[in-house]
Coordinates of C-alpha atoms in Angstrom, one line a residue:
Chain T
S12 CA 6.6 10.7 10.1
A13 CA 9.7 9.1 7.9
V14 CA 10.5 10.9 4.8
I15 CA 10.5 8.1 2.5
S16 CA 12.4 8.9 -0.9
Q17 CA 12.1 6.6 -4.4
K18 CA 14.3 7.0 -7.0
P19 CA 13.3 7.5 -9.9
S20 CA 10.3 8.5 -9.8
R21 CA 9.8 7.6 -13.1
D22 CA 11.4 5.9 -16.5
I23 CA 10.6 4.0 -19.9
C24 CA 13.1 0.8 -20.4
Q25 CA 14.0 -0.9 -22.7
R26 CA 12.6 -4.6 -22.9
G27 CA 15.2 -7.1 -21.6
T28 CA 17.3 -4.5 -19.6
S29 CA 17.8 -4.1 -15.7
L30 CA 16.4 -1.4 -13.9
T31 CA 17.7 -0.5 -9.9
I32 CA 15.6 1.6 -7.9
Q33 CA 16.6 3.3 -5.0
C34 CA 14.6 4.1 -1.2
Q35 CA 16.2 6.5 0.9
V36 CA 14.5 6.9 4.4
D37 CA 15.2 10.4 6.7
S38 CA 15.0 8.1 10.1
Q39 CA 16.0 4.7 11.2
V40 CA 13.0 1.9 9.6
T41 CA 13.0 -1.0 11.5
M42 CA 11.3 -2.8 8.8
M43 CA 11.3 -2.3 4.6
F44 CA 9.4 -3.7 2.1
W45 CA 8.8 -3.8 -1.6
Y46 CA 5.7 -3.6 -3.2
R47 CA 3.9 -3.6 -7.1
Q48 CA 1.4 -2.1 -8.3
Q49 CA 0.4 -2.9 -12.4
P50 CA -2.0 -1.2 -13.9
G51 CA -5.5 -1.2 -12.2
Q52 CA -4.3 -3.1 -9.5
S53 CA -3.9 -3.4 -6.3
L54 CA -1.1 -3.8 -4.3
T55 CA 0.7 -6.9 -4.0
L56 CA 3.9 -7.5 -1.3
I57 CA 6.9 -8.8 -3.3
A58 CA 9.4 -9.4 -0.2
T59 CA 10.9 -7.9 2.8
A60 CA 13.9 -6.1 2.7
N61 CA 16.1 -7.5 5.4
Q62 CA 19.3 -5.1 7.0
G63 CA 22.3 -7.0 6.1
S64 CA 20.7 -10.3 5.4
E65 CA 18.9 -12.0 2.0
A66 CA 15.6 -10.5 1.9
T67 CA 12.2 -12.9 2.1
Y68 CA 10.1 -12.7 -1.2
E69 CA 6.9 -13.6 -1.2
S70 CA 5.2 -16.1 -3.7
G71 CA 5.9 -15.3 -7.7
F72 CA 8.5 -13.3 -7.0
V73 CA 12.4 -14.9 -7.1
I74 CA 15.7 -12.9 -6.0
D75 CA 16.7 -13.3 -9.6
K76 CA 14.6 -11.3 -10.9
F77 CA 14.1 -9.1 -8.5
P78 CA 17.5 -8.6 -6.6
I79 CA 17.1 -6.6 -3.1
S80 CA 19.3 -4.5 -1.2
R81 CA 19.7 -3.2 2.2
P82 CA 22.8 -2.1 3.8
N83 CA 21.4 -0.1 6.4
L84 CA 18.6 0.9 8.6
T85 CA 18.1 4.0 6.3
F86 CA 18.5 2.4 2.4
S87 CA 17.0 -0.2 0.0
T88 CA 16.9 -1.1 -3.5
L89 CA 15.4 -3.3 -5.9
T90 CA 16.6 -3.8 -9.3
V91 CA 14.3 -5.0 -11.4
S92 CA 16.0 -8.0 -14.1
N93 CA 15.5 -8.5 -17.4
M94 CA 12.6 -6.4 -17.9
S95 CA 9.3 -7.1 -20.0
P96 CA 6.4 -5.4 -20.8
E97 CA 4.5 -7.7 -18.0
D98 CA 7.2 -5.5 -15.3
S99 CA 5.1 -2.0 -16.4
S100 CA 3.9 -1.1 -13.0
I101 CA 4.6 0.6 -9.8
Y102 CA 6.9 0.0 -7.6
L103 CA 6.7 1.0 -4.3
C104 CA 9.2 1.3 -1.3
S105 CA 7.0 1.0 2.1
V106 CA 8.1 1.4 5.9
W107 CA 7.2 0.6 9.3
E108 CA 7.1 3.2 11.7
Q109 CA 6.8 2.5 15.2
G110 CA 3.1 3.6 16.1
N111 CA 1.8 0.8 13.8
T112 CA 1.6 3.4 10.6
I113 CA 3.2 2.1 7.5
Y114 CA 4.0 4.5 4.4
F115 CA 4.5 4.2 1.1
G116 CA 6.9 6.0 -1.0
E117 CA 5.5 8.3 -3.9
G118 CA 6.3 5.2 -6.1
S119 CA 8.1 4.1 -9.2
W120 CA 6.7 4.7 -12.4
L121 CA 7.5 2.1 -15.0
T122 CA 6.8 1.7 -18.1
V123 CA 8.8 -1.3 -20.2
V124 CA 8.6 -1.4 -24.3
Chain N
G4 CA -4.1 -17.0 3.5
Q5 CA -6.0 -13.7 3.2
N6 CA -9.6 -13.1 1.5
I7 CA -9.9 -9.0 1.3
D8 CA -13.2 -8.0 -0.5
Q9 CA -14.4 -4.0 -1.0
P10 CA -16.6 -2.5 -3.6
T11 CA -15.0 -1.8 -7.1
E12 CA -16.4 1.4 -7.7
M13 CA -19.0 4.1 -5.7
T14 CA -20.2 7.1 -6.9
A15 CA -21.5 9.5 -3.7
T16 CA -22.9 13.4 -4.0
E17 CA -20.6 16.6 -2.2
G18 CA -21.4 17.1 1.0
A19 CA -22.6 13.6 1.3
I20 CA -22.4 11.0 3.5
V21 CA -20.2 7.7 2.2
Q22 CA -18.9 5.0 3.3
I23 CA -17.1 2.1 1.5
N24 CA -17.1 -1.9 3.4
C25 CA -14.5 -4.1 3.5
T26 CA -14.4 -8.0 4.6
Y27 CA -11.7 -9.9 5.3
Q28 CA -11.0 -13.8 5.8
T29 CA -7.7 -14.0 7.2
S30 CA -5.5 -17.0 8.6
G31 CA -3.5 -14.3 10.9
F32 CA -5.4 -10.6 12.0
N33 CA -3.1 -7.7 13.0
G34 CA -4.5 -4.2 12.6
L35 CA -6.3 -3.4 9.2
F36 CA -5.5 0.1 7.4
W37 CA -7.0 1.9 5.1
Y38 CA -5.4 4.5 2.2
Q39 CA -6.1 7.2 0.0
Q40 CA -5.1 6.8 -3.5
H41 CA -5.1 9.7 -6.0
A42 CA -4.7 8.5 -9.7
G43 CA -1.4 8.9 -10.3
E44 CA -0.4 9.4 -6.8
A45 CA 1.4 6.8 -4.4
P46 CA -0.8 5.9 -1.4
T47 CA -1.3 8.2 1.4
F48 CA -2.4 6.6 4.9
L49 CA -6.2 7.2 6.5
S50 CA -6.3 5.6 9.5
Y51 CA -5.6 1.7 11.3
N52 CA -7.7 0.0 13.3
V53 CA -6.6 -2.9 16.0
L54 CA -9.4 -3.4 19.0
D55 CA -13.2 -2.8 17.7
G56 CA -14.9 0.6 17.8
L57 CA -15.3 3.4 15.4
E58 CA -11.5 5.0 15.1
E59 CA -12.5 9.4 14.0
K60 CA -10.3 11.3 12.2
G61 CA -12.3 14.7 11.5
R62 CA -14.6 14.1 8.7
F63 CA -12.7 10.6 8.0
S64 CA -13.5 7.2 10.4
S65 CA -12.7 3.8 10.3
F66 CA -15.2 0.6 12.4
L67 CA -13.6 -2.9 12.6
S68 CA -15.6 -5.9 13.9
R69 CA -13.1 -8.5 14.6
S70 CA -15.8 -11.2 15.0
K71 CA -17.7 -10.1 11.4
G72 CA -13.9 -9.9 9.2
Y73 CA -15.2 -6.5 8.9
S74 CA -14.5 -3.2 8.8
Y75 CA -15.5 0.6 7.0
L76 CA -14.4 3.5 6.2
L77 CA -16.8 7.0 6.5
L78 CA -16.5 9.9 4.2
K79 CA -18.3 12.8 6.1
E80 CA -18.7 16.4 4.1
L81 CA -18.0 14.7 0.5
Q82 CA -15.6 17.0 -1.1
M83 CA -14.1 16.4 -4.7
K84 CA -10.8 16.3 -3.7
D85 CA -12.2 12.6 -2.0
S86 CA -12.5 11.3 -6.0
A87 CA -9.8 8.8 -5.7
S88 CA -8.7 4.7 -4.9
Y89 CA -9.6 3.8 -1.0
L90 CA -7.4 0.5 -0.5
C91 CA -8.2 -1.6 2.9
A92 CA -5.0 -3.5 4.1
V93 CA -4.8 -6.2 6.9
R94 CA -2.0 -6.4 8.7
E95 CA -1.0 -9.2 8.7
E96 CA 0.3 -11.6 11.9
R97 CA 3.8 -13.3 11.2
G98 CA 5.4 -9.9 9.9
N99 CA 4.3 -5.9 8.8
M100 CA 3.3 -6.0 5.6
L101 CA 0.1 -6.0 4.4
T102 CA -2.4 -7.6 2.0
F103 CA -4.7 -5.4 0.1
G104 CA -8.2 -5.3 -1.1
G105 CA -8.9 -5.0 -5.2
G106 CA -9.6 -0.3 -4.2
T107 CA -12.4 0.9 -4.1
R108 CA -12.5 3.5 -6.9
L109 CA -14.8 6.7 -5.8
M110 CA -16.6 8.9 -7.6
V111 CA -17.8 12.4 -5.5
K112 CA -20.4 14.0 -8.1
P113 CA -21.4 17.8 -7.7

């Protein structure tokens, strides 16, 4: 299976600042996704990261708040902009592999103070 | 859209068998996943079902009935380390993204 690395693994951020999370995969993957998991809740899809074009956002998520880049088939970034305490969550990168398996990175635990 | 239901919490005894149910109502369906998530960790893949029937993997088995919109995860010979949240997720037809249920927190007691 693909090895998915996320940075940072944890961070404490000031209100109003922005943070960029990186996701690096050790092999080329067709599809990459970003999910959010708020405290005590399940996972919610933010967007599909499309290689070479704008990400496809789910309802309730917008590009201005969560800009996403995917310059190639092994790397993507998610930025959480103008953070508020409500953005305190785990942010997870996910990839789809041939063989119908979807894997997650280790997650980035963000706390906004 | 998708509506996915699973029990919030379950408790079982070490060495026993537990079944975690998941029901779904979807506008499209392209398979169902089960993930395990320990506290403070990311979800890890357990199983994937796209056809009706039972898939067995060691102590864990997963069952799917598409006509009933129903799946279950069966854990045998429970161990203390099986205490975790178990997430049911449906893969949509329009892509490979997942819609998750609320998760079932399983507590295994001695």
